[in-house]
Tab-separated table of C-alpha atoms in Angstrom:
chain	number	residue	atom	x	y	z
L	1	MET	CA	72.400	128.053	77.560
L	2	ALA	CA	74.058	125.187	79.807
L	3	ARG	CA	76.702	126.811	82.515
L	4	VAL	CA	79.636	123.887	82.303
L	5	ARG	CA	81.692	123.325	85.209
L	6	ARG	CA	84.417	121.096	83.481
L	7	ALA	CA	86.722	118.209	85.545
L	8	SER	CA	89.054	120.218	86.497
L	9	HIS	CA	91.184	117.750	88.216
L	10	ALA	CA	90.905	115.366	85.436
L	11	GLY	CA	94.734	114.531	84.772
L	12	SER	CA	96.163	115.291	87.579
L	13	TRP	CA	94.328	113.753	90.695
L	14	TYR	CA	92.418	110.990	88.043
L	15	THR	CA	92.996	109.999	84.932
L	16	ASP	CA	91.201	112.144	82.366
L	17	ASN	CA	91.190	109.270	79.861
L	18	PRO	CA	87.975	107.694	79.710
L	19	LYS	CA	88.864	103.864	78.644
L	20	LYS	CA	91.474	104.216	81.802
L	21	LEU	CA	89.142	105.656	84.807
L	22	THR	CA	86.471	103.237	83.769
L	23	GLU	CA	88.998	100.782	83.722
L	24	GLU	CA	90.264	101.976	87.486
L	25	LEU	CA	86.697	102.211	89.159
L	26	GLU	CA	84.790	99.302	87.874
L	27	GLY	CA	88.673	96.907	89.674
L	28	TRP	CA	88.120	99.021	92.914
L	29	LEU	CA	84.854	98.620	92.870
L	30	GLY	CA	85.035	94.775	92.305
L	31	ALA	CA	87.289	93.902	94.708
L	32	THR	CA	85.177	96.074	97.695
L	33	GLY	CA	83.487	92.323	97.443
L	34	LEU	CA	80.146	94.261	97.841
L	35	SER	CA	76.905	93.657	96.761
L	36	LYS	CA	74.309	96.824	96.464
L	37	SER	CA	71.445	97.501	97.960
L	38	PRO	CA	68.108	99.660	97.912
L	39	ASN	CA	68.792	100.600	101.806
L	40	VAL	CA	71.744	102.392	101.221
L	41	ARG	CA	70.769	105.854	101.132
L	42	GLY	CA	74.149	108.203	101.496
L	43	VAL	CA	77.730	107.590	101.560
L	44	ILE	CA	80.491	108.920	103.109
L	45	ALA	CA	83.694	108.889	101.149
L	46	PRO	CA	87.279	110.394	100.436
L	47	HIS	CA	88.168	112.804	97.997
L	48	ALA	CA	91.862	112.770	97.482
L	49	GLY	CA	93.634	112.170	94.218
L	50	TYR	CA	92.660	108.474	93.422
L	51	SER	CA	95.643	106.781	93.740
L	52	TYR	CA	95.740	108.464	96.894
L	53	SER	CA	92.185	106.486	97.836
L	54	GLY	CA	90.180	106.003	95.014
L	55	ARG	CA	90.385	101.768	96.329
L	56	ALA	CA	88.658	102.955	99.798
L	57	ALA	CA	86.376	105.397	98.444
L	58	ALA	CA	85.226	102.229	96.351
L	59	PHE	CA	84.142	100.934	99.415
L	60	ALA	CA	81.500	103.553	100.221
L	61	PHE	CA	80.342	103.925	96.145
L	62	GLY	CA	79.898	99.717	95.716
L	63	ASN	CA	76.895	99.630	97.677
L	64	ILE	CA	74.647	101.678	95.801
L	65	ASP	CA	71.557	100.461	94.080
L	66	PRO	CA	70.968	102.732	91.241
L	67	ALA	CA	67.623	101.809	90.445
L	68	ASN	CA	65.573	103.855	92.546
L	69	ILE	CA	67.506	107.024	93.029
L	70	THR	CA	66.624	109.799	90.601
L	71	ARG	CA	68.552	112.352	92.784
L	72	VAL	CA	72.414	112.872	94.598
L	73	PHE	CA	73.071	115.331	97.076
L	74	LEU	CA	76.564	116.276	96.799
L	75	LEU	CA	78.050	117.948	100.434
L	76	GLY	CA	81.892	118.689	100.109
L	77	PRO	CA	83.884	121.020	102.440
L	78	SER	CA	85.508	124.395	100.900
L	79	HIS	CA	88.989	124.006	101.091
L	80	HIS	CA	90.324	127.184	99.203
L	81	TYR	CA	87.350	129.518	99.515
L	82	TYR	CA	85.871	131.570	102.552
L	83	THR	CA	81.959	131.564	103.562
L	84	PRO	CA	80.378	130.656	106.604
L	85	LYS	CA	76.813	129.419	104.962
L	86	CYS	CA	76.517	126.870	102.235
L	87	ALA	CA	76.229	127.808	98.648
L	88	LEU	CA	75.260	126.051	95.552
L	89	SER	CA	76.999	125.477	92.355
L	90	ARG	CA	76.157	128.280	88.928
L	91	ALA	CA	76.371	125.962	86.837
L	92	THR	CA	73.633	123.587	84.900
L	93	VAL	CA	75.781	120.327	83.836
L	94	TYR	CA	79.234	119.140	85.939
L	95	LYS	CA	81.309	116.682	83.139
L	96	THR	CA	83.135	114.072	83.881
L	97	PRO	CA	85.576	112.309	81.716
L	98	ILE	CA	83.077	109.865	81.757
L	99	GLY	CA	79.447	111.357	81.531
L	100	ASP	CA	78.239	114.273	82.159
L	101	LEU	CA	75.664	114.964	85.148
L	102	PRO	CA	73.424	117.704	85.179
L	103	ILE	CA	71.866	119.996	88.136
L	104	ASP	CA	68.303	119.446	89.192
L	105	LEU	CA	67.682	122.864	88.022
L	106	GLU	CA	64.183	122.763	90.493
L	107	VAL	CA	65.714	122.281	93.779
L	108	ASN	CA	67.916	124.636	93.758
L	109	GLU	CA	66.044	127.739	93.301
L	110	GLU	CA	63.658	125.510	95.509
L	111	LEU	CA	67.044	125.952	97.871
L	112	LYS	CA	68.290	129.789	96.893
L	113	SER	CA	64.659	130.916	97.031
L	114	LEU	CA	64.736	129.811	101.187
L	115	GLY	CA	67.631	132.587	101.725
L	116	LYS	CA	70.229	130.846	103.030
L	117	PHE	CA	72.520	130.032	100.201
L	118	GLU	CA	74.991	131.867	98.536
L	119	LEU	CA	75.881	130.926	94.683
L	120	MET	CA	79.447	130.028	94.246
L	121	ASP	CA	81.384	131.607	90.979
L	122	LEU	CA	82.423	128.956	88.240
L	123	GLY	CA	85.655	129.532	89.667
L	124	VAL	CA	85.630	129.277	93.010
L	125	ASP	CA	83.330	125.389	91.583
L	126	GLU	CA	85.997	124.248	89.411
L	127	ALA	CA	89.011	125.200	91.911
L	128	GLU	CA	87.230	122.456	94.743
L	129	HIS	CA	88.237	119.149	94.431
L	130	SER	CA	85.837	117.874	97.061
L	131	MET	CA	82.509	117.161	95.364
L	132	GLU	CA	84.455	116.157	92.120
L	133	MET	CA	86.597	113.270	93.338
L	134	HIS	CA	83.025	111.485	94.406
L	135	LEU	CA	81.972	112.011	90.267
L	136	PRO	CA	83.473	110.243	88.593
L	137	TYR	CA	81.800	106.936	91.191
L	138	LEU	CA	78.568	108.597	90.733
L	139	ALA	CA	79.132	108.324	86.962
L	140	LYS	CA	79.830	105.056	86.843
L	141	VAL	CA	77.272	104.315	89.225
L	142	PHE	CA	74.699	105.663	87.290
L	143	TYR	CA	75.994	105.012	84.147
L	144	GLY	CA	72.199	104.170	81.881
L	145	TYR	CA	70.350	106.232	85.178
L	146	PRO	CA	68.660	109.337	84.598
L	147	VAL	CA	70.756	111.130	88.269
L	148	LYS	CA	70.666	114.373	88.932
L	149	ILE	CA	72.465	115.893	91.083
L	150	VAL	CA	72.914	119.202	93.996
L	151	PRO	CA	76.009	120.132	94.737
L	152	ILE	CA	76.077	121.998	98.340
L	153	LEU	CA	79.389	123.597	98.950
L	154	VAL	CA	79.051	123.891	102.520
L	155	GLY	CA	81.773	126.598	104.288
L	156	ALA	CA	83.038	127.157	107.552
L	157	LEU	CA	79.817	126.543	109.760
L	158	ASN	CA	79.342	127.007	113.132
L	159	ALA	CA	77.295	125.087	115.463
L	160	GLU	CA	73.576	126.684	114.838
L	161	ASN	CA	74.145	126.552	111.425
L	162	GLU	CA	75.739	122.694	111.164
L	163	ALA	CA	71.940	122.579	113.069
L	164	MET	CA	70.061	124.886	110.742
L	165	TYR	CA	71.211	123.262	107.397
L	166	GLY	CA	70.367	120.116	108.546
L	167	ARG	CA	67.076	120.462	109.491
L	168	MET	CA	66.347	122.288	105.790
L	169	LEU	CA	68.089	119.356	104.643
L	170	ALA	CA	65.998	117.587	106.260
L	171	LYS	CA	62.551	116.586	104.416
L	172	TYR	CA	64.898	115.449	101.359
L	173	VAL	CA	66.238	112.242	103.439
L	174	ASP	CA	62.684	111.243	103.694
L	175	ASP	CA	62.363	110.525	99.946
L	176	PRO	CA	63.361	107.467	98.986
L	177	THR	CA	64.501	108.829	95.650
L	178	ASN	CA	67.001	110.950	96.935
L	179	PHE	CA	70.415	110.021	97.991
L	180	PHE	CA	73.659	111.769	99.836
L	181	SER	CA	77.290	111.741	98.416
L	182	VAL	CA	79.094	113.222	101.800
L	183	SER	CA	82.648	114.255	101.289
L	184	SER	CA	85.526	114.340	103.750
L	185	ASP	CA	89.003	113.032	104.471
L	186	PHE	CA	90.204	112.382	107.775
L	187	CYS	CA	93.238	112.977	109.702
L	188	HIS	CA	96.163	115.222	108.041
L	189	TRP	CA	99.082	114.311	110.257
L	190	GLY	CA	102.051	115.362	110.593
L	191	SER	CA	103.951	119.023	110.598
L	192	ARG	CA	102.958	120.004	106.856
L	193	PHE	CA	99.030	120.173	108.649
L	194	ASN	CA	100.394	121.478	111.921
L	195	TYR	CA	98.787	118.404	113.446
L	196	MET	CA	100.826	115.683	115.373
L	197	HIS	CA	98.888	114.970	118.169
L	198	TYR	CA	100.189	111.145	119.317
L	199	ASP	CA	98.751	109.113	121.748
L	200	LYS	CA	101.543	106.694	122.799
L	201	LYS	CA	99.779	104.052	124.782
L	202	HIS	CA	98.711	103.129	121.811
L	203	GLY	CA	102.017	102.504	120.071
L	204	PRO	CA	103.668	103.490	116.646
L	205	ILE	CA	102.264	106.950	115.966
L	206	TYR	CA	99.970	105.681	112.753
L	207	LYS	CA	98.142	102.914	115.587
L	208	SER	CA	97.665	106.483	117.190
L	209	ILE	CA	96.330	108.269	114.358
L	210	GLU	CA	93.917	105.095	114.272
L	211	ALA	CA	92.716	105.213	117.338
L	212	LEU	CA	91.792	108.770	117.117
L	213	ASP	CA	90.212	108.617	113.803
L	214	ARG	CA	88.097	105.593	115.036
L	215	MET	CA	86.338	107.474	117.888
L	216	GLY	CA	85.630	110.011	115.681
L	217	MET	CA	83.867	107.281	113.532
L	218	GLU	CA	82.129	105.554	116.210
L	219	ILE	CA	81.060	108.752	117.362
L	220	ILE	CA	79.736	109.351	113.752
L	221	GLU	CA	78.185	105.883	113.658
L	222	ALA	CA	76.175	106.504	116.911
L	223	GLY	CA	74.493	109.735	114.839
L	224	ASP	CA	75.471	111.898	117.550
L	225	ALA	CA	76.080	115.580	116.104
L	226	ASP	CA	76.890	117.025	119.685
L	227	ALA	CA	78.925	114.653	120.615
L	228	PHE	CA	80.962	114.995	116.892
L	229	LYS	CA	81.649	118.374	117.911
L	230	GLN	CA	82.585	117.931	121.279
L	231	TYR	CA	84.992	115.454	119.786
L	232	LEU	CA	85.927	117.589	117.453
L	233	SER	CA	87.216	120.529	120.317
L	234	GLU	CA	88.551	118.434	122.318
L	235	PHE	CA	91.071	116.326	120.173
L	236	ASP	CA	90.997	119.130	117.162
L	237	ASN	CA	91.182	116.417	114.753
L	238	THR	CA	91.830	117.411	111.415
L	239	ILE	CA	88.716	116.248	109.422
L	240	CYS	CA	88.621	118.411	106.428
L	241	GLY	CA	84.545	117.434	105.958
L	242	ARG	CA	83.272	118.054	109.241
L	243	HIS	CA	81.122	120.889	108.522
L	244	PRO	CA	79.749	118.558	105.736
L	245	ILE	CA	79.096	115.607	108.157
L	246	SER	CA	77.932	117.573	111.204
L	247	VAL	CA	74.809	118.948	108.000
L	248	PHE	CA	74.605	114.969	107.205
L	249	LEU	CA	74.107	114.272	111.336
L	250	HIS	CA	71.831	116.765	112.096
L	251	MET	CA	69.710	115.681	109.186
L	252	LEU	CA	69.631	112.130	110.317
L	253	ARG	CA	68.212	113.399	113.214
L	254	ASN	CA	65.634	115.942	111.903
L	255	CYS	CA	63.774	113.353	109.035
L	256	SER	CA	61.079	110.481	109.581
L	257	THR	CA	63.080	107.694	108.403
L	258	LYS	CA	65.463	106.130	109.938
L	259	ILE	CA	69.211	105.829	108.898
L	260	LYS	CA	72.050	104.370	110.816
L	261	ILE	CA	75.857	105.251	109.346
L	262	ASN	CA	78.097	102.121	109.013
L	263	PHE	CA	82.343	102.355	107.948
L	264	LEU	CA	83.599	100.025	106.304
L	265	ARG	CA	86.849	100.638	105.167
L	266	TYR	CA	89.854	102.306	106.918
L	267	GLU	CA	93.132	102.947	105.504
L	268	GLN	CA	96.085	105.721	105.731
L	269	SER	CA	97.954	107.023	102.690
L	270	SER	CA	100.955	105.671	104.897
L	271	GLN	CA	102.321	104.706	108.610
L	272	CYS	CA	103.799	107.066	110.344
L	273	LYS	CA	106.382	106.552	112.386
L	274	THR	CA	108.335	109.133	113.086
L	275	MET	CA	107.720	113.249	114.088
L	276	ARG	CA	108.927	113.975	110.468
L	277	ASP	CA	106.322	111.582	108.429
L	278	SER	CA	102.654	112.586	107.719
L	279	SER	CA	99.821	111.147	106.338
L	280	VAL	CA	96.501	111.590	105.831
L	281	SER	CA	93.376	108.825	106.350
L	282	TYR	CA	90.765	107.596	104.514
L	283	ALA	CA	87.497	106.231	105.701
L	284	SER	CA	84.461	105.280	103.800
L	285	ALA	CA	81.106	104.657	105.304
L	286	VAL	CA	76.833	103.894	104.269
L	287	ALA	CA	74.134	105.576	105.785
L	288	LYS	CA	71.733	102.877	105.126
L	289	LEU	CA	67.632	102.056	106.564
L	290	ASP	CA	67.849	101.082	109.907
L	291	GLU	CA	65.134	98.648	109.693
């Protein structure tokens, strides 16, 4: 019997009207001017409400050539549920307003058998938005293609476990029919986020935020998981998908395929000019065969 994860954030974080959602996604994807490439094997993309980050996310998903991909691994952070591990879904299908995405139960079982993953309850699964916000884009890009998904909720991992999960998942990168969708926003700045790092040498606050984010983005592009860890401990930048990104960097370090990450888009929800302001940053990247 199908165990369904509802599109629990449809109607609030993005429209639940299939026609309107399709039009929005097509509009954002078309506006990027990107051409699809079979060399794109993964993306890093934001997960805020579509009115905030839908446009930026298109710069990740607009690169995907769906023709040879049969499976998408989703790596998303946990916002509400604490676990020091990674967790797999108990669902068999994830719903979206524009088509359902079945879970690859075979790979789920394979991962479960390693004894390092926990299983998240449906309530935890539906409360979390980080992977759900990627689903409509995936349903749109893979429309008409028989793709399955492997959602992995990435908990508050220590450095050792980030490396361990990265090693475990690395073999899947070497299968060119697999794709990876890594979910993260970047700096959450302002008193409501308890984060107000400001380096005045960059000028206005929003420029300081951008400089800080770009420092992290460059380290991610260099593929250096250890330097990324060091950057986070030094600046404590509020990159909510730090753990999924770190796991992905370890996967790329441990696989045989040479893959390079490139950021294509950077936006902020608003420009902070005073200490009373707040903003969230959105960055979109592709992970591409490095030929």
